[in-house]
C-alpha cells in the first residue's frame, strides 16, 4: 500500500505566500522570490513536523503489534488480552468521571495493573498467582467504577445515588492498596532469592577475611556466664 504524503505542508506554504502577498507588495521579481523562499521554508518545517508525527505513530503501532503478538501460551494470551481490555476500560472511566480523587485512583490502578501484566508476561510461571485477581478483583473493581460512572452521570442527587457514590469512594483507597499488594506479591520469590544470596555472600566474604564477621563474640564473659553478640 502506497503511503500518502501529508498535505499540511502544502497548505502551510500556500497560506504563507498568500499572507505575504496581502501584506507586502509584489511589484518586482525580487518580491516573488522572497515570498517563494518564505513559503519554501515553511513547507520544509511543516514537512519535518509531519514526518516526525508519522514516525511516532508508526512506532506506537509497532509497539502495539508487539504487545498483541501471541506468546504461544493460550492462557497467557487470554490474560494479556483481558488485561488490555481492562486497562482500556479504566482509561474510558477516567475520562468520564469528573471527580479528581477518583480519577487519580483510577490512574494508579492503571499503572499497577500494567505492571502486574508485564511481570506475568515476562515470567508466565507467575500466572497462577493472579488468577483470583483476574477472575474476581479486577472485574469487580470495573463493575464498581461503572456503577459510580452511571450514578455520577445522572446529574441529580438522591438517597440511592449518593449512597452508591459514597460507597465506591470509600472503597477506592482499599482497592488501590489491594492492587499494589498483588503486584508486591509477584516479587516474593525474587525477594527470598535475593535475601538468601546476600546471606551466603556475607558468610563467604567473612570466611575469606574480606569483611568482618556478622556475629562477633566478646572475649570478656559476663557475670551470669552469657556472652554478648555484636551485630
Short mmCIF file of C-alpha atoms in Angstrom, two decimals, residues 22-196:
data_model
loop_
_atom_site.label_atom_id
_atom_site.label_comp_id
_atom_site.label_asym_id
_atom_site.label_seq_id
_atom_site.Cartn_x
_atom_site.Cartn_y
_atom_site.Cartn_z
CA UNK A 22 -1.56 40.64 1.18
CA UNK A 23 0.91 42.41 3.46
CA UNK A 24 3.84 43.19 1.18
CA UNK A 25 3.90 44.42 -2.44
CA UNK A 26 4.67 42.04 -5.29
CA UNK A 27 5.91 44.56 -7.83
CA UNK A 28 9.26 43.06 -8.72
CA UNK A 29 10.76 39.60 -9.28
CA UNK A 30 12.65 40.00 -6.00
CA UNK A 31 9.38 40.25 -4.10
CA UNK A 32 8.17 37.00 -5.62
CA UNK A 33 11.48 35.36 -4.80
CA UNK A 34 11.22 36.41 -1.14
CA UNK A 35 7.64 35.16 -0.91
CA UNK A 36 8.61 31.87 -2.52
CA UNK A 37 11.57 31.47 -0.17
CA UNK A 38 9.37 32.08 2.87
CA UNK A 39 6.81 29.58 1.61
CA UNK A 40 9.54 27.02 0.92
CA UNK A 41 10.95 27.43 4.42
CA UNK A 42 7.53 26.91 5.98
CA UNK A 43 6.96 23.91 3.71
CA UNK A 44 10.23 22.33 4.88
CA UNK A 45 9.46 22.88 8.57
CA UNK A 46 5.90 21.57 8.21
CA UNK A 47 7.17 18.50 6.35
CA UNK A 48 9.60 17.70 9.15
CA UNK A 49 6.89 18.06 11.75
CA UNK A 50 4.50 15.82 9.82
CA UNK A 51 7.23 13.25 9.25
CA UNK A 52 8.06 13.20 12.95
CA UNK A 53 4.42 12.66 13.82
CA UNK A 54 4.13 9.87 11.30
CA UNK A 55 7.23 8.16 12.71
CA UNK A 56 5.83 8.44 16.23
CA UNK A 57 2.54 6.89 15.16
CA UNK A 58 4.37 4.13 13.32
CA UNK A 59 6.43 3.33 16.41
CA UNK A 60 3.30 3.19 18.55
CA UNK A 61 1.68 0.82 16.06
CA UNK A 62 4.74 -1.42 16.12
CA UNK A 63 4.75 -1.45 19.92
CA UNK A 64 1.06 -2.31 19.96
CA UNK A 65 1.61 -5.15 17.48
CA UNK A 66 4.46 -6.47 19.62
CA UNK A 67 2.23 -6.42 22.70
CA UNK A 68 -0.57 -8.24 20.89
CA UNK A 69 1.71 -10.85 19.33
CA UNK A 70 0.74 -14.35 20.57
CA UNK A 71 3.10 -15.85 23.11
CA UNK A 72 2.27 -19.46 22.29
CA UNK A 73 0.66 -19.89 25.71
CA UNK A 74 -3.15 -19.70 25.26
CA UNK A 75 -3.79 -18.99 28.94
CA UNK A 76 -1.19 -16.22 29.00
CA UNK A 77 -2.53 -14.75 25.75
CA UNK A 78 -6.04 -14.64 27.21
CA UNK A 79 -4.76 -12.94 30.36
CA UNK A 80 -2.90 -10.32 28.34
CA UNK A 81 -5.92 -9.69 26.13
CA UNK A 82 -8.24 -9.36 29.12
CA UNK A 83 -5.68 -7.10 30.75
CA UNK A 84 -5.57 -4.77 27.75
CA UNK A 85 -9.36 -4.60 27.69
CA UNK A 86 -9.46 -3.85 31.42
CA UNK A 87 -6.92 -1.05 31.13
CA UNK A 88 -8.79 0.41 28.15
CA UNK A 89 -11.96 0.40 30.25
CA UNK A 90 -10.14 2.14 33.10
CA UNK A 91 -8.99 4.84 30.70
CA UNK A 92 -12.55 5.31 29.47
CA UNK A 93 -13.87 5.58 33.02
CA UNK A 94 -11.11 8.01 33.93
CA UNK A 95 -12.20 10.21 31.04
CA UNK A 96 -15.85 10.06 32.07
CA UNK A 97 -15.55 10.57 35.82
CA UNK A 98 -15.07 14.18 36.85
CA UNK A 99 -14.09 13.61 40.48
CA UNK A 100 -10.35 14.31 40.67
CA UNK A 101 -9.66 11.98 43.59
CA UNK A 102 -11.45 9.04 41.98
CA UNK A 103 -9.73 9.84 38.70
CA UNK A 104 -6.32 9.78 40.40
CA UNK A 105 -7.15 6.41 41.95
CA UNK A 106 -8.14 5.03 38.55
CA UNK A 107 -4.86 6.22 37.04
CA UNK A 108 -2.99 4.46 39.84
CA UNK A 109 -4.97 1.27 39.18
CA UNK A 110 -3.99 1.50 35.50
CA UNK A 111 -0.32 1.86 36.37
CA UNK A 112 -0.28 -1.01 38.85
CA UNK A 113 -2.31 -3.28 36.56
CA UNK A 114 0.06 -2.68 33.67
CA UNK A 115 3.00 -3.62 35.90
CA UNK A 116 1.20 -6.77 37.05
CA UNK A 117 0.53 -7.87 33.48
CA UNK A 118 4.08 -7.02 32.45
CA UNK A 119 5.51 -9.14 35.26
CA UNK A 120 3.41 -12.12 34.27
CA UNK A 121 4.25 -11.64 30.58
CA UNK A 122 7.94 -11.75 31.46
CA UNK A 123 7.53 -14.75 33.76
CA UNK A 124 4.45 -16.84 32.84
CA UNK A 125 5.08 -19.08 35.87
CA UNK A 126 3.53 -16.28 37.92
CA UNK A 127 0.23 -16.61 36.09
CA UNK A 128 -1.42 -18.79 38.79
CA UNK A 129 -0.68 -16.07 41.34
CA UNK A 130 -3.04 -13.61 39.64
CA UNK A 131 -5.94 -15.92 38.77
CA UNK A 132 -8.13 -14.61 41.58
CA UNK A 133 -7.07 -11.09 40.69
CA UNK A 134 -8.17 -11.63 37.08
CA UNK A 135 -11.31 -13.62 37.88
CA UNK A 136 -12.68 -11.52 40.73
CA UNK A 137 -10.81 -8.44 41.93
CA UNK A 138 -10.28 -6.79 38.55
CA UNK A 139 -13.78 -7.35 37.09
CA UNK A 140 -15.43 -6.42 40.40
CA UNK A 141 -13.43 -3.20 40.52
CA UNK A 142 -14.54 -2.33 36.99
CA UNK A 143 -18.13 -3.13 37.95
CA UNK A 144 -17.95 -0.73 40.91
CA UNK A 145 -16.39 2.01 38.81
CA UNK A 146 -19.04 1.60 36.13
CA UNK A 147 -21.74 1.88 38.78
CA UNK A 148 -20.07 5.06 40.04
CA UNK A 149 -19.87 6.41 36.49
CA UNK A 150 -23.57 5.79 35.89
CA UNK A 151 -24.60 7.29 39.23
CA UNK A 152 -22.42 10.36 38.79
CA UNK A 153 -23.69 10.85 35.25
CA UNK A 154 -27.34 11.07 36.29
CA UNK A 155 -26.83 14.66 37.33
CA UNK A 156 -29.26 14.60 40.26
CA UNK A 157 -28.90 13.96 43.97
CA UNK A 158 -30.82 11.18 45.67
CA UNK A 159 -30.52 8.75 48.54
CA UNK A 160 -29.60 5.74 46.42
CA UNK A 161 -27.35 7.70 44.07
CA UNK A 162 -25.45 9.34 46.91
CA UNK A 163 -25.11 6.02 48.72
CA UNK A 164 -23.58 4.43 45.63
CA UNK A 165 -21.13 7.29 45.18
CA UNK A 166 -20.06 7.33 48.82
CA UNK A 167 -19.60 3.56 48.99
CA UNK A 168 -17.38 3.45 45.92
CA UNK A 169 -15.41 6.50 47.05
CA UNK A 170 -14.84 4.85 50.42
CA UNK A 171 -13.55 1.66 48.79
CA UNK A 172 -11.13 3.12 46.26
CA UNK A 173 -8.13 3.50 48.58
CA UNK A 174 -8.62 -0.07 49.76
CA UNK A 175 -8.80 -1.30 46.17
CA UNK A 176 -5.65 0.59 45.19
CA UNK A 177 -3.82 -0.88 48.19
CA UNK A 178 -5.02 -4.38 47.23
CA UNK A 179 -3.75 -3.97 43.66
CA UNK A 180 -0.38 -2.77 44.95
CA UNK A 181 -0.21 -5.73 47.33
CA UNK A 182 -0.91 -8.08 44.42
CA UNK A 183 1.98 -6.55 42.49
CA UNK A 184 4.26 -6.82 45.51
CA UNK A 185 3.34 -10.49 45.95
CA UNK A 186 4.69 -11.24 42.48
CA UNK A 187 8.16 -10.30 43.73
CA UNK A 188 8.01 -12.69 46.69
CA UNK A 189 10.25 -15.37 45.19
CA UNK A 190 12.76 -12.79 43.96
CA UNK A 191 12.93 -11.21 47.41
CA UNK A 192 13.56 -14.61 49.01
CA UNK A 193 16.25 -15.47 46.47
CA UNK A 194 17.99 -12.13 46.96
CA UNK A 195 17.86 -12.46 50.75
CA UNK A 196 19.40 -15.93 50.52
#
